Structures are given as structure tokens and as C-alpha cells.
Amino acid sequence: MRGILGSMKVAWILALLLFAPTSAAQEGPRCLKCKQVGLVPCVEHKKKDCELEGNALYCSFMADCAVCGGTGWLDCERCEYPDAERRNAEKRLKVKELEPELKKLDEEMGRTLRKAESEHFVLIWEIDELKVDKRRLKDHELLHLYVDRLEELYDAYVNTFGVDDRDFKEKPRVFAWSFMPDHYRAGKRFCGGEGERGIKRLGSTPSFSFPVLKKYFKDDEVLHRHLLHNVAHLLLSHQNPPQWIGQMKGGWADAGVAHWFEDHFFEICDNYCYQEVDTSQGFKGGKWRPRVRKLVAMGKAAPAAEVMQKNTTILTQDDHALSFSYVDFLIQKDAQKTNRLLMRLRSKVPLRDSMKEVFGMNLIQFEKEWRDWVMATYPAR
Ligand SMILES: [Zn+2]
Ligand SMILES: [Zn+2]
Ligand SMILES: [Zn+2]
Ligand SMILES: [Zn+2]
């Protein structure tokens, strides 16, 4: 895993700095009370809870506080920092602006849910506590940690494909539950269906509900990877033009992209969605490159033209690994073109036409180039 925790810490600190600049970031009077931040933590909450708020536009742990208006921070009365105060006032307005939509979720579920809205996601987080590394984190800190992880995925996604906020109309909603009845209810109300392990609504109103049970997730890392996998599906299907290609013979790309982002962050793929084949025991340790190389070397890889016309639901274990590898190959070849190809597929242009148009290859040429690349670059073990 490529220094995720390190970069996460940096992200948190950055978010905090952006929200409440320190003396290094801002000129102004010396103030012992706020240390040149211009703001102080709201008296109604613990300081460490207030310090989590940087990455959220709305957080249910703060939202109803009449003292800070849901931001967690108050103007420091000993000094004047107009910029910080203005930003805090703007955030108070934002909390109020976002509230009505978020409260609808509470109404649907019959109680106030623990949740946050960030720049690109709405996260409902009904998990009391979890061990992350060596520390046992409580709900509020976990909520913000997972907001960070979602935003990190978003950044990786848009940077990889060279797209931006204009390519996404809605914020994906992610619901993490501790109790099956909540998950089933949310699945039906928000994701259009039922699924024991999880349910996704892909396309124009992306939502994902899943139960966080010990029997499915042995630890935080597995949970994290599971979320990356599923939310990558949401982003791909929601990006303009929105369409779930997994049911239009684009299963290889639908699953391949989701696996690719797992691999991007962890260098492991061990997730399959409920809609896909259950192969959680497959491919020792989730290291797929050696496996794919072996399939190719032994002549046991199914023809690309065959794999590339299946829906996601009928991909086999091997197909999943091959799909990951096709996406891996295309992205290293040209990520922007890969994005264009995926857009064409979502616009219902048949693969052979879109591949020809974007990469100038027919599927035979694709297969040959891909095989050569696998043999030249993938490790044998
Ligand atoms: Zn001050
Ligand atoms: Zn919060
Ligand atoms: Zn407050
Ligand atoms: Zn999947």
C-alpha cells in the first residue's frame, strides 16, 4: 500500500489549514488564544472533534449546534482575522443549505443518521468503532477518515482520466451500516434494490449501501479496499455520459476499472461486488499480475474479443483478472484515450468501433499488443 496513511494525514492537515490557516499561512496580530487562526473550537464540542471538520461541508455531529452553526468553530474574540471569519460564516450558511436534503435521509430511516457531506460525496456512517492500524477509532473520527478516503479516490480517478467536477452531476451517496435491517431498508429506498453484501445504484443517481459486518471485513484495510472498489464503479457509471456499461457487454471495463483502483491504492485486488462472481477466496493474496501472466504464458487466457463482450454478472474469476489487465494495459498506454474509450462505450458505441476510433486498433491487434505487454512487464511471481 503506497503510503496511504501518510498521505491521509497530509490531507487532513491540509484541509485543516485551508479551513483555519495558521500563522504561517496568514499575517495578522499575535493572539495567544487562537494562535493566529482567527477561530477557536466551539465550546460545545471537544477540540479534537472540531479539528476533524476540515474535510466536510456538513457533519451531523456538529450540524445542530446553535453555538457554532455546525462548523465546529467560533470567531476568536481576542483578534481579527477577517478571512477566517468570513470562511467560517460561509460554511455556516453552507451547512444550512445542505441540511434539508440530508435530513430527508433521516426521515426515511426514522432517526438522525451519522453522516457528512464533502466536496464530492455524501457519506452515511452508522459504524460505532473500528480498529485502524493500532488505534480504535470512534464513529466521528471514522466518518471523517472515510470521507478522506473517498475524496482520495475521487482525486485519483479524475487525475487518472483527466476529467473534473463538470463530468459528475450528482455526489455519490455511500451508506455504511452496522445492522442488516438498516442496510436492506436503505437499499430499497436509496439504491433501488436488495443485496445481502451490498447494493449499488449505478448511472445517474449513484448510491451504494452495504453492511459493515465482521464476517465480511476482517479489518479496516479490507473495508477500505471494498469501498474503493465499489465507489470506483459508481464514479465510472456516473461520469458523463452516465450509463452502467456492465449490463451492455462492457463488464470488462466496469469491473476492470474498479479493480484497477483497488490495485492503484493497495497493489492488491480482492474485491468482488455482490453482482459479480464470488471469488473472494480466489487468486492468492489478490496479486493479479502474476496470475494473468501465467494465463497468457500457458495459452489459457480466453480471447479478449470473447471476454470483452460479457456483462459484469457473468465474468468468471479469470475474466476478472483479465479485465483488470486490459484496463491496466490501456491506462498505461494512454489514460486520456482510455477515458475517451469508456465514454464512447457509455454512449453505446460498440467496442470494436470505439477501440478503432480511439486507439486505432481492432480487437485482434489489441489482444496481440496486450499479450506482448503482459509478457514483457508483469512479474512471474
Ligand atoms: Zn485569536
Ligand atoms: Zn464531524
Ligand atoms: Zn458547536
Ligand atoms: Zn465490482
Tab-separated table of C-alpha atoms and ligand atoms in Angstrom:
chain	number	residue	atom	x	y	z
A	1	MET	CA	0.000	0.000	0.000
A	2	ARG	CA	1.560	3.205	-1.159
A	3	GLY	CA	1.855	5.341	1.957
A	4	ILE	CA	-1.864	5.809	2.238
A	5	LEU	CA	-1.854	6.673	5.874
A	6	GLY	CA	0.921	9.151	5.365
A	7	SER	CA	-0.858	10.923	2.564
A	8	MET	CA	-4.077	10.794	4.516
A	9	LYS	CA	-2.538	12.606	7.408
A	10	VAL	CA	-1.256	15.201	5.000
A	11	ALA	CA	-4.733	15.555	3.520
A	12	TRP	CA	-6.213	16.125	6.941
A	13	ILE	CA	-3.681	18.687	7.872
A	14	LEU	CA	-4.113	20.420	4.534
A	15	ALA	CA	-7.860	20.503	4.944
A	16	LEU	CA	-7.427	21.970	8.376
A	17	LEU	CA	-5.012	24.567	7.104
A	18	LEU	CA	-7.330	25.561	4.310
A	19	PHE	CA	-10.185	25.907	6.672
A	20	ALA	CA	-8.335	27.545	9.501
A	21	PRO	CA	-4.986	28.931	8.403
A	22	THR	CA	-2.262	29.144	10.990
A	23	SER	CA	0.140	31.985	11.482
A	24	ALA	CA	2.382	30.571	8.802
A	25	ALA	CA	-0.409	30.941	6.287
A	26	GLN	CA	-1.733	34.272	7.385
A	27	GLU	CA	-0.370	37.626	8.506
A	28	GLY	CA	-2.074	39.199	11.488
A	29	PRO	CA	-1.915	40.118	15.143
A	30	ARG	CA	-0.312	37.719	17.584
A	31	CYS	CA	-3.047	36.027	19.551
A	32	LEU	CA	-2.364	33.578	22.331
A	33	LYS	CA	-5.922	32.372	22.405
A	34	CYS	CA	-6.303	31.165	18.812
A	35	LYS	CA	-2.612	31.135	17.800
A	36	GLN	CA	-3.307	33.275	14.747
A	37	VAL	CA	-6.013	31.044	13.379
A	38	GLY	CA	-8.703	33.647	13.951
A	39	LEU	CA	-11.064	30.924	15.107
A	40	VAL	CA	-11.382	28.832	18.241
A	41	PRO	CA	-13.051	25.442	18.700
A	42	CYS	CA	-16.719	25.677	19.599
A	43	VAL	CA	-17.262	25.368	23.347
A	44	GLU	CA	-19.981	22.775	22.819
A	45	HIS	CA	-17.627	20.105	21.449
A	46	LYS	CA	-14.261	18.596	22.162
A	47	LYS	CA	-11.385	20.336	20.454
A	48	LYS	CA	-10.313	17.162	18.680
A	49	ASP	CA	-13.802	16.777	17.212
A	50	CYS	CA	-13.748	20.335	15.916
A	51	GLU	CA	-10.394	19.687	14.312
A	52	LEU	CA	-11.907	16.931	12.186
A	53	GLU	CA	-14.276	19.277	10.392
A	54	GLY	CA	-11.884	20.497	7.723
A	55	ASN	CA	-12.798	17.912	5.105
A	56	ALA	CA	-16.581	18.201	5.414
A	57	LEU	CA	-19.053	20.817	4.273
A	58	TYR	CA	-21.619	19.306	6.608
A	59	CYS	CA	-21.245	16.930	9.532
A	60	SER	CA	-24.155	15.633	11.575
A	61	PHE	CA	-22.022	15.624	14.723
A	62	MET	CA	-21.889	19.428	14.549
A	63	ALA	CA	-24.818	20.396	12.367
A	64	ASP	CA	-27.409	21.023	15.050
A	65	CYS	CA	-25.178	23.116	17.290
A	66	ALA	CA	-26.708	26.552	17.746
A	67	VAL	CA	-23.459	27.994	19.082
A	68	CYS	CA	-21.198	27.359	16.075
A	69	GLY	CA	-23.918	26.810	13.480
A	70	GLY	CA	-22.490	23.413	12.587
A	71	THR	CA	-18.945	24.396	11.673
A	72	GLY	CA	-17.316	23.429	14.972
A	73	TRP	CA	-15.529	26.783	15.101
A	74	LEU	CA	-16.202	30.229	16.546
A	75	ASP	CA	-14.686	33.619	15.818
A	76	CYS	CA	-11.864	34.353	18.208
A	77	GLU	CA	-12.943	37.389	20.174
A	78	ARG	CA	-9.395	38.429	21.054
A	79	CYS	CA	-8.301	39.158	17.496
A	80	GLU	CA	-9.492	39.920	13.997
A	81	TYR	CA	-8.848	37.628	11.080
A	82	PRO	CA	-11.454	38.668	8.524
A	83	ASP	CA	-10.627	35.886	6.020
A	84	ALA	CA	-11.011	33.076	8.535
A	85	GLU	CA	-14.150	34.628	9.937
A	86	ARG	CA	-15.659	35.065	6.506
A	87	ARG	CA	-14.914	31.441	5.598
A	88	ASN	CA	-16.455	30.248	8.824
A	89	ALA	CA	-19.567	32.356	8.180
A	90	GLU	CA	-19.797	30.955	4.654
A	91	LYS	CA	-19.541	27.459	5.997
A	92	ARG	CA	-22.359	28.141	8.449
A	93	LEU	CA	-24.542	29.117	5.503
A	94	LYS	CA	-23.462	26.035	3.601
A	95	VAL	CA	-24.478	23.782	6.487
A	96	LYS	CA	-27.960	25.279	6.394
A	97	GLU	CA	-28.100	24.997	2.626
A	98	LEU	CA	-27.213	21.291	2.611
A	99	GLU	CA	-29.331	20.380	5.599
A	100	PRO	CA	-32.802	19.885	4.034
A	101	GLU	CA	-31.635	17.195	1.585
A	102	LEU	CA	-29.648	15.376	4.244
A	103	LYS	CA	-32.495	15.469	6.745
A	104	LYS	CA	-34.622	13.652	4.201
A	105	LEU	CA	-32.371	10.651	4.703
A	106	ASP	CA	-33.090	10.839	8.436
A	107	GLU	CA	-36.805	10.939	7.759
A	108	GLU	CA	-36.599	7.906	5.509
A	109	MET	CA	-34.696	5.944	8.135
A	110	GLY	CA	-36.638	7.194	11.133
A	111	ARG	CA	-33.723	8.596	13.102
A	112	THR	CA	-30.859	11.044	12.885
A	113	LEU	CA	-28.075	9.360	10.934
A	114	ARG	CA	-24.381	9.941	11.413
A	115	LYS	CA	-23.300	11.485	8.149
A	116	ALA	CA	-21.183	14.013	6.344
A	117	GLU	CA	-21.230	15.756	3.021
A	118	SER	CA	-17.919	16.646	1.446
A	119	GLU	CA	-16.897	18.260	-1.808
A	120	HIS	CA	-17.772	15.161	-3.848
A	121	PHE	CA	-19.625	12.662	-1.649
A	122	VAL	CA	-22.379	12.115	0.853
A	123	LEU	CA	-21.327	9.506	3.411
A	124	ILE	CA	-23.716	7.926	5.879
A	125	TRP	CA	-21.668	6.197	8.502
A	126	GLU	CA	-23.510	4.123	11.107
A	127	ILE	CA	-20.453	2.312	12.446
A	128	ASP	CA	-19.645	2.804	16.126
A	129	GLU	CA	-15.976	1.964	16.149
A	130	LEU	CA	-13.220	0.246	14.274
A	131	LYS	CA	-9.551	-0.501	14.739
A	132	VAL	CA	-7.442	1.444	12.264
A	133	ASP	CA	-3.788	0.489	12.413
A	134	LYS	CA	-3.207	0.234	16.129
A	135	ARG	CA	-5.865	2.690	17.213
A	136	ARG	CA	-9.507	2.119	17.998
A	137	LEU	CA	-11.408	4.972	16.352
A	138	LYS	CA	-14.901	6.086	17.233
A	139	ASP	CA	-17.690	6.950	14.831
A	140	HIS	CA	-16.954	10.639	14.368
A	141	GLU	CA	-13.295	10.187	13.553
A	142	LEU	CA	-14.093	7.234	11.302
A	143	LEU	CA	-16.654	9.271	9.416
A	144	HIS	CA	-14.055	11.898	8.576
A	145	LEU	CA	-11.378	9.311	7.854
A	146	TYR	CA	-13.658	7.630	5.326
A	147	VAL	CA	-14.578	10.987	3.818
A	148	ASP	CA	-10.856	11.465	3.258
A	149	ARG	CA	-10.568	8.061	1.659
A	150	LEU	CA	-13.475	8.752	-0.679
A	151	GLU	CA	-12.006	12.096	-1.653
A	152	GLU	CA	-8.629	10.448	-2.257
A	153	LEU	CA	-10.289	8.023	-4.618
A	154	TYR	CA	-12.036	10.881	-6.369
A	155	ASP	CA	-8.732	12.688	-6.833
A	156	ALA	CA	-7.067	9.559	-8.170
A	157	TYR	CA	-9.977	8.949	-10.528
A	158	VAL	CA	-10.126	12.442	-12.029
A	159	ASN	CA	-6.350	12.704	-12.232
A	160	THR	CA	-6.016	9.339	-13.925
A	161	PHE	CA	-8.639	10.033	-16.554
A	162	GLY	CA	-8.078	13.771	-16.886
A	163	VAL	CA	-11.658	14.715	-16.038
A	164	ASP	CA	-13.041	17.171	-13.487
A	165	ASP	CA	-16.065	18.182	-11.428
A	166	ARG	CA	-18.061	19.144	-14.509
A	167	ASP	CA	-18.118	15.493	-15.542
A	168	PHE	CA	-20.156	14.498	-12.493
A	169	LYS	CA	-23.635	15.814	-11.845
A	170	GLU	CA	-24.505	14.254	-8.504
A	171	LYS	CA	-22.472	13.409	-5.462
A	172	PRO	CA	-22.429	9.653	-4.982
A	173	ARG	CA	-24.098	8.600	-1.739
A	174	VAL	CA	-22.478	5.867	0.303
A	175	PHE	CA	-24.327	4.178	3.163
A	176	ALA	CA	-22.363	2.046	5.644
A	177	TRP	CA	-24.481	0.195	8.213
A	178	SER	CA	-23.978	-1.977	11.278
A	179	PHE	CA	-27.354	-3.677	11.066
A	180	MET	CA	-28.784	-5.700	8.210
A	181	PRO	CA	-32.324	-4.287	8.546
A	182	ASP	CA	-30.949	-0.762	8.061
A	183	HIS	CA	-28.991	-1.889	5.042
A	184	TYR	CA	-31.986	-3.629	3.476
A	185	ARG	CA	-34.203	-0.653	4.098
A	186	ALA	CA	-31.687	1.834	2.697
A	187	GLY	CA	-31.042	-0.454	-0.269
A	188	LYS	CA	-34.689	-0.379	-1.192
A	189	ARG	CA	-35.187	3.327	-0.543
A	190	PHE	CA	-31.976	4.749	-1.941
A	191	CYS	CA	-30.349	2.161	-4.190
A	192	GLY	CA	-33.328	0.584	-5.888
A	193	GLY	CA	-32.927	-2.972	-4.671
A	194	GLU	CA	-31.714	-5.560	-2.245
A	195	GLY	CA	-28.453	-7.414	-1.864
A	196	GLU	CA	-27.043	-9.128	1.161
A	197	ARG	CA	-23.459	-7.939	0.737
A	198	GLY	CA	-24.328	-4.601	-0.784
A	199	ILE	CA	-26.435	-2.882	-3.369
A	200	LYS	CA	-25.422	-0.237	-5.875
A	201	ARG	CA	-27.465	2.086	-7.987
A	202	LEU	CA	-25.248	2.891	-10.937
A	203	GLY	CA	-25.661	5.623	-13.504
A	204	SER	CA	-27.336	8.976	-12.999
A	205	THR	CA	-28.120	8.749	-9.263
A	206	PRO	CA	-25.157	6.809	-7.893
A	207	SER	CA	-25.703	5.236	-4.473
A	208	PHE	CA	-24.197	2.331	-2.613
A	209	SER	CA	-25.428	0.698	0.587
A	210	PHE	CA	-23.578	-2.067	2.385
A	211	PRO	CA	-23.424	-3.739	5.791
A	212	VAL	CA	-20.141	-3.494	7.663
A	213	LEU	CA	-20.099	-6.857	9.401
A	214	LYS	CA	-17.115	-8.608	10.898
A	215	LYS	CA	-17.772	-11.724	8.820
A	216	TYR	CA	-17.294	-9.714	5.603
A	217	PHE	CA	-14.449	-7.457	6.647
A	218	LYS	CA	-11.664	-8.806	8.738
A	219	ASP	CA	-10.145	-5.366	9.222
A	220	ASP	CA	-10.147	-1.741	8.226
A	221	GLU	CA	-7.893	-2.287	5.236
A	222	VAL	CA	-10.264	-4.795	3.677
A	223	LEU	CA	-13.155	-2.449	4.297
A	224	HIS	CA	-11.244	0.432	2.778
A	225	ARG	CA	-10.458	-1.563	-0.349
A	226	HIS	CA	-14.041	-2.730	-0.635
A	227	LEU	CA	-15.206	0.856	-0.575
A	228	LEU	CA	-12.686	1.939	-3.210
A	229	HIS	CA	-13.773	-0.865	-5.488
A	230	ASN	CA	-17.457	-0.124	-5.233
A	231	VAL	CA	-17.211	3.627	-5.367
A	232	ALA	CA	-14.998	3.393	-8.452
A	233	HIS	CA	-17.933	1.565	-10.058
A	234	LEU	CA	-20.191	4.461	-9.061
A	235	LEU	CA	-17.845	7.096	-10.481
A	236	LEU	CA	-17.357	5.281	-13.766
A	237	SER	CA	-21.082	4.785	-14.264
A	238	HIS	CA	-21.956	8.326	-13.239
A	239	GLN	CA	-19.343	10.239	-15.187
A	240	ASN	CA	-20.758	11.969	-18.233
A	241	PRO	CA	-22.474	10.472	-20.130
A	242	PRO	CA	-23.906	8.407	-17.258
A	243	GLN	CA	-24.541	4.765	-18.055
A	244	TRP	CA	-23.818	1.403	-16.475
A	245	ILE	CA	-21.839	-0.387	-19.168
A	246	GLY	CA	-21.697	-3.535	-17.029
A	247	GLN	CA	-25.059	-4.508	-18.453
A	248	MET	CA	-24.182	-3.506	-22.017
A	249	LYS	CA	-21.397	-6.010	-22.688
A	250	GLY	CA	-18.888	-3.700	-21.030
A	251	GLY	CA	-18.382	-5.900	-17.972
A	252	TRP	CA	-14.621	-5.993	-18.594
A	253	ALA	CA	-14.409	-2.196	-18.312
A	254	ASP	CA	-16.933	-1.914	-15.477
A	255	ALA	CA	-15.132	-4.470	-13.301
A	256	GLY	CA	-11.683	-3.726	-14.713
A	257	VAL	CA	-11.744	-0.081	-13.673
A	258	ALA	CA	-12.986	-0.962	-10.168
A	259	HIS	CA	-10.170	-3.498	-9.775
A	260	TRP	CA	-7.656	-1.083	-11.209
A	261	PHE	CA	-8.320	1.464	-8.458
A	262	GLU	CA	-8.045	-1.215	-5.772
A	263	ASP	CA	-4.689	-2.080	-7.241
A	264	HIS	CA	-3.727	1.576	-7.594
A	265	PHE	CA	-4.056	2.140	-3.843
A	266	PHE	CA	-3.153	-1.273	-2.464
A	267	GLU	CA	-1.471	-3.270	-5.226
A	268	ILE	CA	-3.985	-5.948	-4.402
A	269	CYS	CA	-7.400	-6.815	-5.826
A	270	ASP	CA	-9.572	-8.941	-3.585
A	271	ASN	CA	-12.994	-7.442	-4.011
A	272	TYR	CA	-15.928	-8.541	-5.981
A	273	CYS	CA	-19.260	-6.899	-5.858
A	274	TYR	CA	-22.321	-8.839	-4.897
A	275	GLN	CA	-23.334	-8.610	-8.550
A	276	GLU	CA	-20.159	-10.280	-9.635
A	277	VAL	CA	-18.955	-13.792	-9.141
A	278	ASP	CA	-17.993	-14.526	-5.555
A	279	THR	CA	-14.333	-15.265	-5.794
A	280	SER	CA	-13.199	-13.802	-2.534
A	281	GLN	CA	-11.102	-16.895	-1.990
A	282	GLY	CA	-9.530	-16.662	-5.415
A	283	PHE	CA	-6.089	-15.651	-6.576
A	284	LYS	CA	-3.895	-15.991	-3.563
A	285	GLY	CA	-3.420	-12.695	-1.814
A	286	GLY	CA	-5.075	-10.741	-4.588
A	287	LYS	CA	-1.881	-10.375	-6.653
A	288	TRP	CA	-3.267	-10.492	-10.129
A	289	ARG	CA	-0.373	-9.651	-12.412
A	290	PRO	CA	1.491	-12.950	-11.980
A	291	ARG	CA	-1.782	-14.796	-12.405
A	292	VAL	CA	-2.553	-13.017	-15.674
A	293	ARG	CA	0.962	-13.561	-16.921
A	294	LYS	CA	0.624	-17.253	-16.219
A	295	LEU	CA	-2.693	-17.454	-18.087
A	296	VAL	CA	-1.129	-15.751	-21.085
A	297	ALA	CA	2.083	-17.798	-20.986
A	298	MET	CA	0.172	-21.062	-20.788
A	299	GLY	CA	-2.184	-20.043	-23.569
A	300	LYS	CA	-5.092	-20.282	-21.157
A	301	ALA	CA	-6.289	-16.705	-21.381
A	302	ALA	CA	-9.674	-16.506	-23.081
A	303	PRO	CA	-9.661	-14.382	-26.254
A	304	ALA	CA	-10.139	-10.699	-25.455
A	305	ALA	CA	-12.883	-10.407	-28.046
A	306	GLU	CA	-14.803	-13.007	-26.053
A	307	VAL	CA	-14.243	-11.581	-22.561
A	308	MET	CA	-14.923	-8.090	-23.849
A	309	GLN	CA	-18.487	-8.810	-24.778
A	310	LYS	CA	-19.698	-10.156	-21.462
A	311	ASN	CA	-21.816	-8.399	-18.888
A	312	THR	CA	-20.309	-7.910	-15.444
A	313	THR	CA	-22.557	-10.518	-13.853
A	314	ILE	CA	-21.195	-13.374	-15.964
A	315	LEU	CA	-17.480	-12.649	-15.721
A	316	THR	CA	-15.589	-15.610	-14.292
A	317	GLN	CA	-12.663	-15.340	-11.869
A	318	ASP	CA	-10.191	-15.433	-14.728
A	319	ASP	CA	-12.254	-12.891	-16.654
A	320	HIS	CA	-11.998	-10.508	-13.708
A	321	ALA	CA	-8.231	-10.733	-13.690
A	322	LEU	CA	-8.074	-10.344	-17.469
A	323	SER	CA	-10.445	-7.363	-17.307
A	324	PHE	CA	-8.232	-5.714	-14.751
A	325	SER	CA	-5.278	-6.323	-17.010
A	326	TYR	CA	-6.972	-4.915	-20.136
A	327	VAL	CA	-7.702	-1.736	-18.227
A	328	ASP	CA	-4.179	-1.729	-16.794
A	329	PHE	CA	-2.776	-2.041	-20.315
A	330	LEU	CA	-4.955	0.705	-21.785
A	331	ILE	CA	-4.319	3.155	-18.942
A	332	GLN	CA	-0.538	2.793	-19.149
A	333	LYS	CA	-0.779	3.166	-22.911
A	334	ASP	CA	-2.853	6.338	-22.722
A	335	ALA	CA	-5.135	7.168	-19.815
A	336	GLN	CA	-6.873	10.043	-21.581
A	337	LYS	CA	-7.662	7.840	-24.529
A	338	THR	CA	-8.889	5.178	-22.142
A	339	ASN	CA	-11.253	7.773	-20.736
A	340	ARG	CA	-12.476	8.584	-24.234
A	341	LEU	CA	-12.977	4.905	-24.979
A	342	LEU	CA	-15.008	4.480	-21.784
A	343	MET	CA	-17.097	7.497	-22.713
A	344	ARG	CA	-17.811	6.027	-26.132
A	345	LEU	CA	-18.856	2.762	-24.526
A	346	ARG	CA	-21.211	4.646	-22.203
A	347	SER	CA	-22.617	6.366	-25.295
A	348	LYS	CA	-23.394	2.874	-26.614
A	349	VAL	CA	-20.802	2.885	-29.396
A	350	PRO	CA	-19.826	-0.785	-29.921
A	351	LEU	CA	-16.392	-1.734	-28.599
A	352	ARG	CA	-14.835	-2.628	-31.930
A	353	ASP	CA	-15.779	0.778	-33.340
A	354	SER	CA	-14.733	2.777	-30.309
A	355	MET	CA	-11.443	0.887	-29.955
A	356	LYS	CA	-10.667	1.542	-33.614
A	357	GLU	CA	-11.633	5.187	-33.348
A	358	VAL	CA	-9.798	5.988	-30.112
A	359	PHE	CA	-6.790	3.632	-30.128
A	360	GLY	CA	-6.645	2.831	-33.830
A	361	MET	CA	-6.664	-0.916	-33.100
A	362	ASN	CA	-9.021	-3.707	-33.935
A	363	LEU	CA	-9.570	-6.339	-31.257
A	364	ILE	CA	-7.035	-8.742	-32.761
A	365	GLN	CA	-4.378	-6.046	-32.635
A	366	PHE	CA	-5.447	-5.139	-29.132
A	367	GLU	CA	-5.076	-8.717	-27.999
A	368	LYS	CA	-1.642	-9.096	-29.507
A	369	GLU	CA	-0.282	-5.856	-28.081
A	370	TRP	CA	-1.781	-6.593	-24.697
A	371	ARG	CA	-0.260	-10.110	-24.572
A	372	ASP	CA	3.169	-8.826	-25.538
A	373	TRP	CA	2.937	-6.129	-22.884
A	374	VAL	CA	1.862	-8.599	-20.200
A	375	MET	CA	4.766	-10.909	-21.006
A	376	ALA	CA	7.218	-8.018	-21.097
A	377	THR	CA	6.115	-6.238	-17.925
A	378	TYR	CA	4.197	-8.480	-15.500
A	379	PRO	CA	6.213	-10.339	-12.888
A	380	ALA	CA	6.191	-14.119	-12.919
A	381	ARG	CA	5.510	-14.230	-9.204
B	1	ZN	ZN	-7.379	34.991	18.328
B	2	ZN	ZN	-17.570	15.992	12.011
B	3	ZN	ZN	-20.772	23.913	18.112
B	4	ZN	ZN	-17.053	-4.789	-8.772
